[in-house]
PDB file of C-alpha atoms (C1' of nucleotides) in Angstrom:
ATOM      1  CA  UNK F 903       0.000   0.000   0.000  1.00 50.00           C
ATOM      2  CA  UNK F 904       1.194   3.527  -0.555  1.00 50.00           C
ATOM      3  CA  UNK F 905       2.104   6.170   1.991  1.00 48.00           C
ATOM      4  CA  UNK F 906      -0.562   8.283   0.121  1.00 61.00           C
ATOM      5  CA  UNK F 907      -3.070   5.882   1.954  1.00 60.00           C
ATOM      6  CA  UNK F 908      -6.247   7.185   0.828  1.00 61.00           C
ATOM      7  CA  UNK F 909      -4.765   8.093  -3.137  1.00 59.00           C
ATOM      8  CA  UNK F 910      -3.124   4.978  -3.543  1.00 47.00           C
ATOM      9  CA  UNK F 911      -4.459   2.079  -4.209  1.00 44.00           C
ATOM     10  CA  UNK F 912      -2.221  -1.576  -3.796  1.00 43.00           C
ATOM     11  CA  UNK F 913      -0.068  -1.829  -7.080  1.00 57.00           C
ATOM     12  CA  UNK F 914       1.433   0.689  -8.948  1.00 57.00           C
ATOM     13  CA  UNK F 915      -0.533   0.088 -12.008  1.00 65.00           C
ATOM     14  CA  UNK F 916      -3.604   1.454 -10.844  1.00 67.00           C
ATOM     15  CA  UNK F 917      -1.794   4.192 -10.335  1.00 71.00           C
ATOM     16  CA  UNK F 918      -2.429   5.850 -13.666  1.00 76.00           C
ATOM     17  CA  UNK F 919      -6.342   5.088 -12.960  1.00 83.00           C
ATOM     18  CA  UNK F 920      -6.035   7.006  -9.949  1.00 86.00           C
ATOM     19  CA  UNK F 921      -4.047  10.096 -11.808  1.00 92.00           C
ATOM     20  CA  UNK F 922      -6.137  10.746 -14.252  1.00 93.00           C
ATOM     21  CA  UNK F 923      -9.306  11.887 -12.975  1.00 94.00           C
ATOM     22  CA  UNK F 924      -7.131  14.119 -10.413  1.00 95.00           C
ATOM     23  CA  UNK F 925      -5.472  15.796 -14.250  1.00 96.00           C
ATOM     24  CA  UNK F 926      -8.949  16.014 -15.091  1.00 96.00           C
ATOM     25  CA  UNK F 927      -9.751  18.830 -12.174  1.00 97.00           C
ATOM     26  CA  UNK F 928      -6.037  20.724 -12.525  1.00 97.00           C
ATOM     27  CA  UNK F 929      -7.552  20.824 -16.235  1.00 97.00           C
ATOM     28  CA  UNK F 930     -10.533  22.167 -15.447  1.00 97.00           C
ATOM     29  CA  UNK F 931      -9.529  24.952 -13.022  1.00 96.00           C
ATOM     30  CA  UNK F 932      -5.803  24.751 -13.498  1.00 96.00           C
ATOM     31  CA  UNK F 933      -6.159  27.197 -16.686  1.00 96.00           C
ATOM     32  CA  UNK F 934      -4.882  30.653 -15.981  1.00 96.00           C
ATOM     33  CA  UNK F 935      -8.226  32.547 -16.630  1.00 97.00           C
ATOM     34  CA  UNK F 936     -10.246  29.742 -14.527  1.00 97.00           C
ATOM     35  CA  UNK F 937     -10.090  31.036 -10.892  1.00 96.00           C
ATOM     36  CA  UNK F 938     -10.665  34.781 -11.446  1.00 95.00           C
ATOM     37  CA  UNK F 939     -13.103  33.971 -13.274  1.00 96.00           C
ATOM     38  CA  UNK F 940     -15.367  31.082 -11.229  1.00 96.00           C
ATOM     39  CA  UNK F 941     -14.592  33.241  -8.172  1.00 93.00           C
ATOM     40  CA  UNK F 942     -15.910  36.378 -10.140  1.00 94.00           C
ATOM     41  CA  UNK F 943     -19.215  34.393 -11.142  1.00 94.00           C
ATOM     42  CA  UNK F 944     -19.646  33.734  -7.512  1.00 91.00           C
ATOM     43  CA  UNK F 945     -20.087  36.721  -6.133  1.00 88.00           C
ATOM     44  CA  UNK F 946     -22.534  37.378  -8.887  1.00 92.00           C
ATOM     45  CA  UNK F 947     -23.355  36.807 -12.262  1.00 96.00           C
ATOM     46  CA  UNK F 948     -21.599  39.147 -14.878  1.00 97.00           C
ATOM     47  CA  UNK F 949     -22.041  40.282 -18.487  1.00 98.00           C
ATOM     48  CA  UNK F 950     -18.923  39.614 -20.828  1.00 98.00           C
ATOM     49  CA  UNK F 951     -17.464  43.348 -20.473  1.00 97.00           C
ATOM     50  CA  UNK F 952     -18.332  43.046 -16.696  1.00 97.00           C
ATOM     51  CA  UNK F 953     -15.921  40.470 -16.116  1.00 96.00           C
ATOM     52  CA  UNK F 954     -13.000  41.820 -18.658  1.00 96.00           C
ATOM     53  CA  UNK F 955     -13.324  45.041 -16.462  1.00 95.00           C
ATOM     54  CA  UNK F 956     -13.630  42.956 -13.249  1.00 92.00           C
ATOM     55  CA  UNK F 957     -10.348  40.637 -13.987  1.00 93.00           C
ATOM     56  CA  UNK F 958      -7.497  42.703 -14.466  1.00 92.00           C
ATOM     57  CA  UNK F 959      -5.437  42.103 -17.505  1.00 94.00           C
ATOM     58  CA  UNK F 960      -7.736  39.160 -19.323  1.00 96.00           C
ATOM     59  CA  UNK F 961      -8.183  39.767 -23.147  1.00 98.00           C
ATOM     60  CA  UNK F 962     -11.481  38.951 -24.804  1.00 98.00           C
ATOM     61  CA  UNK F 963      -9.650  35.939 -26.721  1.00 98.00           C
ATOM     62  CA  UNK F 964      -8.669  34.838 -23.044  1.00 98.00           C
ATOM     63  CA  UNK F 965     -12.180  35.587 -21.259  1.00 98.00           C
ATOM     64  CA  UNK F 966     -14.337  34.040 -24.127  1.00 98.00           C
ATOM     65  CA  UNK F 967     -12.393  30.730 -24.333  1.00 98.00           C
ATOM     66  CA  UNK F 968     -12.444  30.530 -20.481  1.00 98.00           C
ATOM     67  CA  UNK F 969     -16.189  30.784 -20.649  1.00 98.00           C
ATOM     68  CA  UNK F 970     -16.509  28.346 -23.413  1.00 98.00           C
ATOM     69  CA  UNK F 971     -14.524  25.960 -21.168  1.00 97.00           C
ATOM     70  CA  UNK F 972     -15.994  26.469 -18.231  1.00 98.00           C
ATOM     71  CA  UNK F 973     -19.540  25.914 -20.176  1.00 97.00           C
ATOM     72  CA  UNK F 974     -18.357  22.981 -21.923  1.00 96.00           C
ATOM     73  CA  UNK F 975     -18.018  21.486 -18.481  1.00 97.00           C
ATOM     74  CA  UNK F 976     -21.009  22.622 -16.834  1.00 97.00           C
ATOM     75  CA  UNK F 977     -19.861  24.644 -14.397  1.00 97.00           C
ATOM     76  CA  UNK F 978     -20.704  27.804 -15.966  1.00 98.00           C
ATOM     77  CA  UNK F 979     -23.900  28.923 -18.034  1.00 98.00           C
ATOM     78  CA  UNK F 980     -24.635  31.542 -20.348  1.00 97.00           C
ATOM     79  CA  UNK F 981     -28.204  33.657 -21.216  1.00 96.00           C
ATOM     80  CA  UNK F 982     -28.767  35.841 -23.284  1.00 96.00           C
ATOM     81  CA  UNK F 983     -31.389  38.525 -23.060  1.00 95.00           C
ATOM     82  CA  UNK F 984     -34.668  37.678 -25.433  1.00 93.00           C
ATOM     83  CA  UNK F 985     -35.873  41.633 -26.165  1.00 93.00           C
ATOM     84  CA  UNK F 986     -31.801  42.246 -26.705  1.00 94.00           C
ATOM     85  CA  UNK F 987     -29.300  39.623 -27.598  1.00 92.00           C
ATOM     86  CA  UNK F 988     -26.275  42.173 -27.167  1.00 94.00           C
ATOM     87  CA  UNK F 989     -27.458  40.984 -23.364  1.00 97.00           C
ATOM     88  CA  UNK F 990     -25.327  38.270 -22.479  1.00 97.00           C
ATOM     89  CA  UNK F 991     -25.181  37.382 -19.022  1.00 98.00           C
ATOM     90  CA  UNK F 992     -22.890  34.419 -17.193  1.00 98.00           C
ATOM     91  CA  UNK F 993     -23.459  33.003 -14.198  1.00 97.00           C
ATOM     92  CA  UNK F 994     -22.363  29.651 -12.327  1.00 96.00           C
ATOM     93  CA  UNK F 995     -24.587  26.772 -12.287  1.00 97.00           C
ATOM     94  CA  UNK F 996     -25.575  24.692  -8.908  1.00 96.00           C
ATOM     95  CA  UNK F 997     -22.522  22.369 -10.621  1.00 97.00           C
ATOM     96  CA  UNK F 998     -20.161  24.914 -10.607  1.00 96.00           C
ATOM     97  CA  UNK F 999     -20.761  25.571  -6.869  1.00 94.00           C
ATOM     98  CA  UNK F1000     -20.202  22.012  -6.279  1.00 95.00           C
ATOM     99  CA  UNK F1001     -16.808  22.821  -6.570  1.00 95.00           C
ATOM    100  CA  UNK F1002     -16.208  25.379  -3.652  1.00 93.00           C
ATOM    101  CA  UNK F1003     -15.415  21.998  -1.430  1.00 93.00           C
ATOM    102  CA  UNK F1004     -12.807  21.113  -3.262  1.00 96.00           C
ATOM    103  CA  UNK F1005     -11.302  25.102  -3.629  1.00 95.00           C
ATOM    104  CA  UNK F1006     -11.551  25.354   0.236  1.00 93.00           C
ATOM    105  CA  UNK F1007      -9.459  22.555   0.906  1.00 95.00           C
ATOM    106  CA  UNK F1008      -6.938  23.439  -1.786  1.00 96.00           C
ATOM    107  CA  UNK F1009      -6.560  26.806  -0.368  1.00 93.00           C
ATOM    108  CA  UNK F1010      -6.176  25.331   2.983  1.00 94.00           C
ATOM    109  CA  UNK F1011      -3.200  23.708   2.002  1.00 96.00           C
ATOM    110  CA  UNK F1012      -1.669  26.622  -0.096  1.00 96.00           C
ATOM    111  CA  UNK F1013      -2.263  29.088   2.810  1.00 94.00           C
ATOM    112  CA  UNK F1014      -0.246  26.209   5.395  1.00 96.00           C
ATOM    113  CA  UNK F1015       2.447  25.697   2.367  1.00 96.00           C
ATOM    114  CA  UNK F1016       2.858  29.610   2.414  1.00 94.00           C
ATOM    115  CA  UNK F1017       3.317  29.797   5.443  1.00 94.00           C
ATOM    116  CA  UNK F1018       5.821  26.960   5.982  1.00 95.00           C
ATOM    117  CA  UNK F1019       8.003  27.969   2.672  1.00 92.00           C
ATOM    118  CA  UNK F1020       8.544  31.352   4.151  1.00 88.00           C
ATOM    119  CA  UNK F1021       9.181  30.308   7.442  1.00 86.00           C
ATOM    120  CA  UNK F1022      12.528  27.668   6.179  1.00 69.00           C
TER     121      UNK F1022
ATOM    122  CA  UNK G 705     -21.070  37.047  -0.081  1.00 50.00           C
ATOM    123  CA  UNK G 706     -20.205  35.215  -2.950  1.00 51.00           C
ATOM    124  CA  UNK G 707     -21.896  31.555  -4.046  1.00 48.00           C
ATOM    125  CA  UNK G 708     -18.619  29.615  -3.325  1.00 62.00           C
ATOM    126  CA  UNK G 709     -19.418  30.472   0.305  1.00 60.00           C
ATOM    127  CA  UNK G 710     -16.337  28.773   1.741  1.00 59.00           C
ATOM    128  CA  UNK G 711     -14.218  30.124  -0.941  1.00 58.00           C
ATOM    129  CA  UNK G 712     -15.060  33.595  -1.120  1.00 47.00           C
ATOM    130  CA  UNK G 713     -14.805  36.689   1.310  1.00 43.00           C
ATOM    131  CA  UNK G 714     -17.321  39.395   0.978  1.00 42.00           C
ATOM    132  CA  UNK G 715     -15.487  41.250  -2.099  1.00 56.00           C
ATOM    133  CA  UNK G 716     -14.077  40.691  -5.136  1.00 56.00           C
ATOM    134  CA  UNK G 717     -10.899  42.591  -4.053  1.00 64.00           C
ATOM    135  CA  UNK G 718     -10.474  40.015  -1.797  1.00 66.00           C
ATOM    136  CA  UNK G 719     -11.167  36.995  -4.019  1.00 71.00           C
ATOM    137  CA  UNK G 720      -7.273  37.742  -5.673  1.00 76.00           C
ATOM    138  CA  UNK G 721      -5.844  36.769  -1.908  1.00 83.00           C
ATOM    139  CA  UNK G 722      -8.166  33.915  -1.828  1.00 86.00           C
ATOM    140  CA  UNK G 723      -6.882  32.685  -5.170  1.00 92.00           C
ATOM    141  CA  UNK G 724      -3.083  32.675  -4.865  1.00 93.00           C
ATOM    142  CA  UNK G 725      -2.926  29.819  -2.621  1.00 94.00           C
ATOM    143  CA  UNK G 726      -5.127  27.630  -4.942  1.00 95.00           C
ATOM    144  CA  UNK G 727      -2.696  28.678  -7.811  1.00 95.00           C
ATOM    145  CA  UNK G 728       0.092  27.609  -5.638  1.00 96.00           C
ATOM    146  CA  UNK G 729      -1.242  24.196  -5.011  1.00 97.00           C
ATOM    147  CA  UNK G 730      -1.698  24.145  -8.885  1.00 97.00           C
ATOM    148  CA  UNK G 731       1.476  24.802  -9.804  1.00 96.00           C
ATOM    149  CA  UNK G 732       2.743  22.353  -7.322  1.00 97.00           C
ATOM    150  CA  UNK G 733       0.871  19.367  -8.364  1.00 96.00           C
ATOM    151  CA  UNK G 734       0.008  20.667 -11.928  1.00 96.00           C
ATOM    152  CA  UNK G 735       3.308  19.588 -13.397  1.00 96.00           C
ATOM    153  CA  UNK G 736       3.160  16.858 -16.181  1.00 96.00           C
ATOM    154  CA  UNK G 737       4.807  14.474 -13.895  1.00 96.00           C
ATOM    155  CA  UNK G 738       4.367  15.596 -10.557  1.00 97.00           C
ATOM    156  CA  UNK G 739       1.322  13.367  -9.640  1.00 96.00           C
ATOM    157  CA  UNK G 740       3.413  10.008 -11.395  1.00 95.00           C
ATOM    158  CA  UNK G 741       6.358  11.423  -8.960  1.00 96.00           C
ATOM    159  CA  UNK G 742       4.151  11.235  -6.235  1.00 95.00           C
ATOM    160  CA  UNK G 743       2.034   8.266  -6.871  1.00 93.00           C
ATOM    161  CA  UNK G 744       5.248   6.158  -7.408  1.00 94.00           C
ATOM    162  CA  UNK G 745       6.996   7.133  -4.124  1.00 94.00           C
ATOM    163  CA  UNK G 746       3.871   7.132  -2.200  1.00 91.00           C
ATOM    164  CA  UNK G 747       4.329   3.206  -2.838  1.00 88.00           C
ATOM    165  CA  UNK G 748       7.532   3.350  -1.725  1.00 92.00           C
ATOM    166  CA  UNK G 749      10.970   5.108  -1.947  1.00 96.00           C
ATOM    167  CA  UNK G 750      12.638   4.794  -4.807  1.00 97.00           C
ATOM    168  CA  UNK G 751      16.104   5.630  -6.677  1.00 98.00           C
ATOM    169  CA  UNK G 752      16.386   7.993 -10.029  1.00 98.00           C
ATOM    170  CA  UNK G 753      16.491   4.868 -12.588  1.00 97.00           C
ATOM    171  CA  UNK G 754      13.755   2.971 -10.842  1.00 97.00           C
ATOM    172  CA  UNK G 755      11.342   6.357 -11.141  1.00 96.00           C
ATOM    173  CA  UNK G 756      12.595   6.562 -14.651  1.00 96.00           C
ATOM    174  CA  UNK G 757      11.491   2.930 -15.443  1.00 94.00           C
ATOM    175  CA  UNK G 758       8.143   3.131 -13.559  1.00 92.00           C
ATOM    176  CA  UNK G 759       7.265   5.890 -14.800  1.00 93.00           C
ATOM    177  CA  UNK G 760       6.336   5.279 -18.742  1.00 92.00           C
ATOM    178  CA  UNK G 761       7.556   8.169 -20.989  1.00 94.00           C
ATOM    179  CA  UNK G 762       9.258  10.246 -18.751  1.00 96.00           C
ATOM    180  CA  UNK G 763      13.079  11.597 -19.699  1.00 97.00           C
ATOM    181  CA  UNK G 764      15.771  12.248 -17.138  1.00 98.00           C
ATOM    182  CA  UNK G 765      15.375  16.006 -17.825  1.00 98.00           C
ATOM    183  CA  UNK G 766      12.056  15.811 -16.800  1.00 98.00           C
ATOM    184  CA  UNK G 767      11.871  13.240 -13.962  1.00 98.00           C
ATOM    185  CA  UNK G 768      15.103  15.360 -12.696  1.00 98.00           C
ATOM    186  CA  UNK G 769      13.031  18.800 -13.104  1.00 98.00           C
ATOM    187  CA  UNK G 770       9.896  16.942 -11.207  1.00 98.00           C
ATOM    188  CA  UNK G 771      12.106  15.691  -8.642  1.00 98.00           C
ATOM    189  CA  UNK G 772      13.948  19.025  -7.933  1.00 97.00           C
ATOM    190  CA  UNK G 773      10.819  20.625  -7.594  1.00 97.00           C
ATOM    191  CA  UNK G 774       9.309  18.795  -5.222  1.00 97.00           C
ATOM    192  CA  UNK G 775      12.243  19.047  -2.912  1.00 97.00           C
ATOM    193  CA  UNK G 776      11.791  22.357  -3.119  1.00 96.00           C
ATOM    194  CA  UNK G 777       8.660  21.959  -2.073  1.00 97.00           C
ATOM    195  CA  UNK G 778       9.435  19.995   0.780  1.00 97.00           C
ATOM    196  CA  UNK G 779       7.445  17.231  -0.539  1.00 97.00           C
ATOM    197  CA  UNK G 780      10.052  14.781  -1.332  1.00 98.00           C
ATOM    198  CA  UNK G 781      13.508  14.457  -0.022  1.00 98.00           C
ATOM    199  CA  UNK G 782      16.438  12.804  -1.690  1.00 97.00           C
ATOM    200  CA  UNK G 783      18.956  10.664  -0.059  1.00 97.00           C
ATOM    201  CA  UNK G 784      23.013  10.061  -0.910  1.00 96.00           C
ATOM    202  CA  UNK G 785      24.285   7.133   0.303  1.00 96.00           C
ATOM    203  CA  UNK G 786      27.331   7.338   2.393  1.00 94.00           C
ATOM    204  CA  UNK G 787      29.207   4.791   1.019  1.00 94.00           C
ATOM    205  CA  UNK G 788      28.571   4.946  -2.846  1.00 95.00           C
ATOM    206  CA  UNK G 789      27.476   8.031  -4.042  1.00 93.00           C
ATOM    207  CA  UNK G 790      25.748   7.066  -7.210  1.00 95.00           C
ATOM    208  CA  UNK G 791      23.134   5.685  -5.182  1.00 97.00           C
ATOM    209  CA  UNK G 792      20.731   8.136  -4.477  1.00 98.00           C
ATOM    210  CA  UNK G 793      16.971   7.433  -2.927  1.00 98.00           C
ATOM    211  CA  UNK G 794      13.536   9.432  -3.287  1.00 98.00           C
ATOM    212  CA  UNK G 795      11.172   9.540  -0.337  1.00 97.00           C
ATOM    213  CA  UNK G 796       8.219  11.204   0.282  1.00 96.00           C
ATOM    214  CA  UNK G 797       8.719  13.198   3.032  1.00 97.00           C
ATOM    215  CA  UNK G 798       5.757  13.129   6.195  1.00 96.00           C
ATOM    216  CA  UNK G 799       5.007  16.572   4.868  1.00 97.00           C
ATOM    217  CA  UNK G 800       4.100  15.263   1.179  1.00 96.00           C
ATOM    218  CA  UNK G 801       1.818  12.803   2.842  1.00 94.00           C
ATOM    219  CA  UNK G 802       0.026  15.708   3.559  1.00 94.00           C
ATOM    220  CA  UNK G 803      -1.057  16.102   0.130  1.00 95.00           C
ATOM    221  CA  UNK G 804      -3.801  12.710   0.712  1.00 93.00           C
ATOM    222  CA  UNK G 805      -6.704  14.096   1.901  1.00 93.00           C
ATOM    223  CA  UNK G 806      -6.382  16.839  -1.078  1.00 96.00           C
ATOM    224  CA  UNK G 807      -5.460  14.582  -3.663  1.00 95.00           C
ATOM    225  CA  UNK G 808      -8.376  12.051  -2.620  1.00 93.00           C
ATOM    226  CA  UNK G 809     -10.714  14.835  -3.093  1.00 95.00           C
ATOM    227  CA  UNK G 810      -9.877  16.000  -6.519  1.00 96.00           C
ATOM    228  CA  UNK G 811      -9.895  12.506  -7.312  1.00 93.00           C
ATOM    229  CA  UNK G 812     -13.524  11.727  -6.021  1.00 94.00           C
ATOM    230  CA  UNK G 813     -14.695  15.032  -7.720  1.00 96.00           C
ATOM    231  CA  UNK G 814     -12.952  14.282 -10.530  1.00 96.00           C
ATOM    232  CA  UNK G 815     -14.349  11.120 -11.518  1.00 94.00           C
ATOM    233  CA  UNK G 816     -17.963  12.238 -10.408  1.00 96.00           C
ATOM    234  CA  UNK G 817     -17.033  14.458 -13.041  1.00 96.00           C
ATOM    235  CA  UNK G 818     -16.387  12.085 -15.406  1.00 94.00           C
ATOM    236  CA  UNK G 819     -19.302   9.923 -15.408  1.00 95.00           C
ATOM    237  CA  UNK G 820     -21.148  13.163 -15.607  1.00 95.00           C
ATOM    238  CA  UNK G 821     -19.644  14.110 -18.806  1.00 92.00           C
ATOM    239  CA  UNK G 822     -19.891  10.557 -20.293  1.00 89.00           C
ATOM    240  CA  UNK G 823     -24.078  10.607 -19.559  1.00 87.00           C
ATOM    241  CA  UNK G 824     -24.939  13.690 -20.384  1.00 70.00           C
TER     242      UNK G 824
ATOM    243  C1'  DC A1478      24.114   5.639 -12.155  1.00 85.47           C
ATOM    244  C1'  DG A1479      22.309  10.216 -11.730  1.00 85.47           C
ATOM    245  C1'  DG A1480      21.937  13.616 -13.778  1.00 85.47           C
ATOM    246  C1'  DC A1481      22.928  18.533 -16.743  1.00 85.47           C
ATOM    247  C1'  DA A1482      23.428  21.209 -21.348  1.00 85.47           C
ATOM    248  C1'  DT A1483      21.795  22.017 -25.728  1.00 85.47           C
ATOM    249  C1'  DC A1484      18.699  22.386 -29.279  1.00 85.47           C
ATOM    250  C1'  DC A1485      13.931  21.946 -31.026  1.00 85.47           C
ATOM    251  C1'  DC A1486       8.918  21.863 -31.187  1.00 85.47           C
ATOM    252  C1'  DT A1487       4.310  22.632 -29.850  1.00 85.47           C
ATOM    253  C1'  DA A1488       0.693  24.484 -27.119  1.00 85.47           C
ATOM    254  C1'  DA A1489      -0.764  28.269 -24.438  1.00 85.47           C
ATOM    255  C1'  DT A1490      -1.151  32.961 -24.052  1.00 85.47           C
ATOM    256  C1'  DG A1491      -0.971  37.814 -25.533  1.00 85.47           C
ATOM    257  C1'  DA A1492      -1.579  41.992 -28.813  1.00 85.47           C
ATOM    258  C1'  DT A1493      -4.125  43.957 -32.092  1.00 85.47           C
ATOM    259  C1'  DA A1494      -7.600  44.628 -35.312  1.00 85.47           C
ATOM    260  C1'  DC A1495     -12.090  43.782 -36.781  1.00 85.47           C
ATOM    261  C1'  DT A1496     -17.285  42.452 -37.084  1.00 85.47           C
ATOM    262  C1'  DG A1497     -22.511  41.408 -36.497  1.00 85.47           C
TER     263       DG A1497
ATOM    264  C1'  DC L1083     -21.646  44.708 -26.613  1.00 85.47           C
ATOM    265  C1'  DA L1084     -19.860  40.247 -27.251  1.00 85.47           C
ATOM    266  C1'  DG L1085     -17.148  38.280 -29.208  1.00 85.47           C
ATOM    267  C1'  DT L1086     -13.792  36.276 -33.632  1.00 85.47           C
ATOM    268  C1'  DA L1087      -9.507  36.359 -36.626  1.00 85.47           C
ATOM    269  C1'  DT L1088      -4.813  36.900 -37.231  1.00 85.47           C
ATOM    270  C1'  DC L1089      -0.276  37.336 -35.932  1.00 85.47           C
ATOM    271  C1'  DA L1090       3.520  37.403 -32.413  1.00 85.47           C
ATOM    272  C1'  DT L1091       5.450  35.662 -28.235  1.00 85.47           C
ATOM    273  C1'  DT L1092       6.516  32.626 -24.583  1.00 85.47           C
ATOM    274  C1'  DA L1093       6.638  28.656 -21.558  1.00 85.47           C
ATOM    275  C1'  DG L1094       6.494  23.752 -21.123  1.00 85.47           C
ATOM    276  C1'  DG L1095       8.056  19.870 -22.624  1.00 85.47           C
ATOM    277  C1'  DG L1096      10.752  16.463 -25.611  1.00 85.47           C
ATOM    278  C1'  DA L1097      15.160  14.490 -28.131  1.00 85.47           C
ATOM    279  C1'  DT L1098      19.677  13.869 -27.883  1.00 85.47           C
ATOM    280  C1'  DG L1099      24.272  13.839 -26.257  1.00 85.47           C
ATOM    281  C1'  DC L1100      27.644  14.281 -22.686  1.00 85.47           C
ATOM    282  C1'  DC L1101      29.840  14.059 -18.034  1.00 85.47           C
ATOM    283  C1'  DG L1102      31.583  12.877 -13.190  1.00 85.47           C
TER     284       DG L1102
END
DNA sequence: CGGCATCCCTAATGATACTG
DNA sequence: CAGTATCATTAGGGATGCCG
């Protein structure tokens, strides 16, 4: 058994099972717009030029494929306005906040490893 | 208050301070072979070739860039022997062990996800 | 054996301009 | 407003060879 008791499971090989789904989240929010922009939704839901404004330094290219990401993986939706379609508006789905677990704990750790790096 | 209750603080200002840590833990586990690394000397400790061999695909470059890292880290520490100095060991250190409980939930989220893909 | 140095390639990101 | 298209740049990673 590995020393990562609850990660591992008894031979090596199923290793690689065990990897991959863990990839599959550092995809998901490991991308450099994903954060600022999940944490943005969160607070509230924002119109495109809301959040360029709102995350300091994103380009549109940047933003929109961050979106379309997020989207493709159901954390995030988009609606737009019926009486005007320049109305789009983003918000995080019920799925998306499924994830705040996970970003707690993973903060968690960073704040501790912050902490401990600076203190060596 | 934002939706990702645990996550966020009450403003957006402060959801930058709230990121940086989960960025950190990205960057320390994001790494193409970070999590193989890990995985491999959670079973047990291990020396440079035996890493190399185990882990399929991976050049010395890059298993030495992993490895390096993670010392850094403080999530793995590497060990000389005394009496013949090309034999050198990988452990995980008590601090690395650590990473489980975070690991084990990116993992169960992770594959949730998957199955949720696959159906829908 | 346990690496490091060098060169190369691709993917990710950025800058800028443009459009329905 | 909400993006897309195009081009330029950079960072991550791979191939190969060499060294103590």
């Amino acid at each position: 058994m590995g020393i990562l008791s609850g990660f591992l499971g008894s031979t090596p090989d199923e290793c690689k099972v065990f990897i991959r789904p863990v990839r599959d989240v550092i995809d998901i929010v490991g991308g450099k717009w994903t954060l600022p922009v999940l944490t943005a939704l969160s607070f509230k839901s924002h119109r495109f030029k809301e959040l360029q404004v709102q995350i300091e330094g994103v380009t549109s290219r940047m933003l929109s494929k961050a979106l379309k990401d997020l989207e493709l993986n159901g954390l995030v939706e988009k609606e737009v306005s019926l009486e005007n379609t320049t109305i789009v508006k983003y918000k995080l789905t019920s799925y998306g906040e499924s994830l705040d677990e996970l970003l707690v704990l993973m903060r968690t750790w960073g704040v501790n490893h912050r902490e401990r790096i600076m203190t060596i």
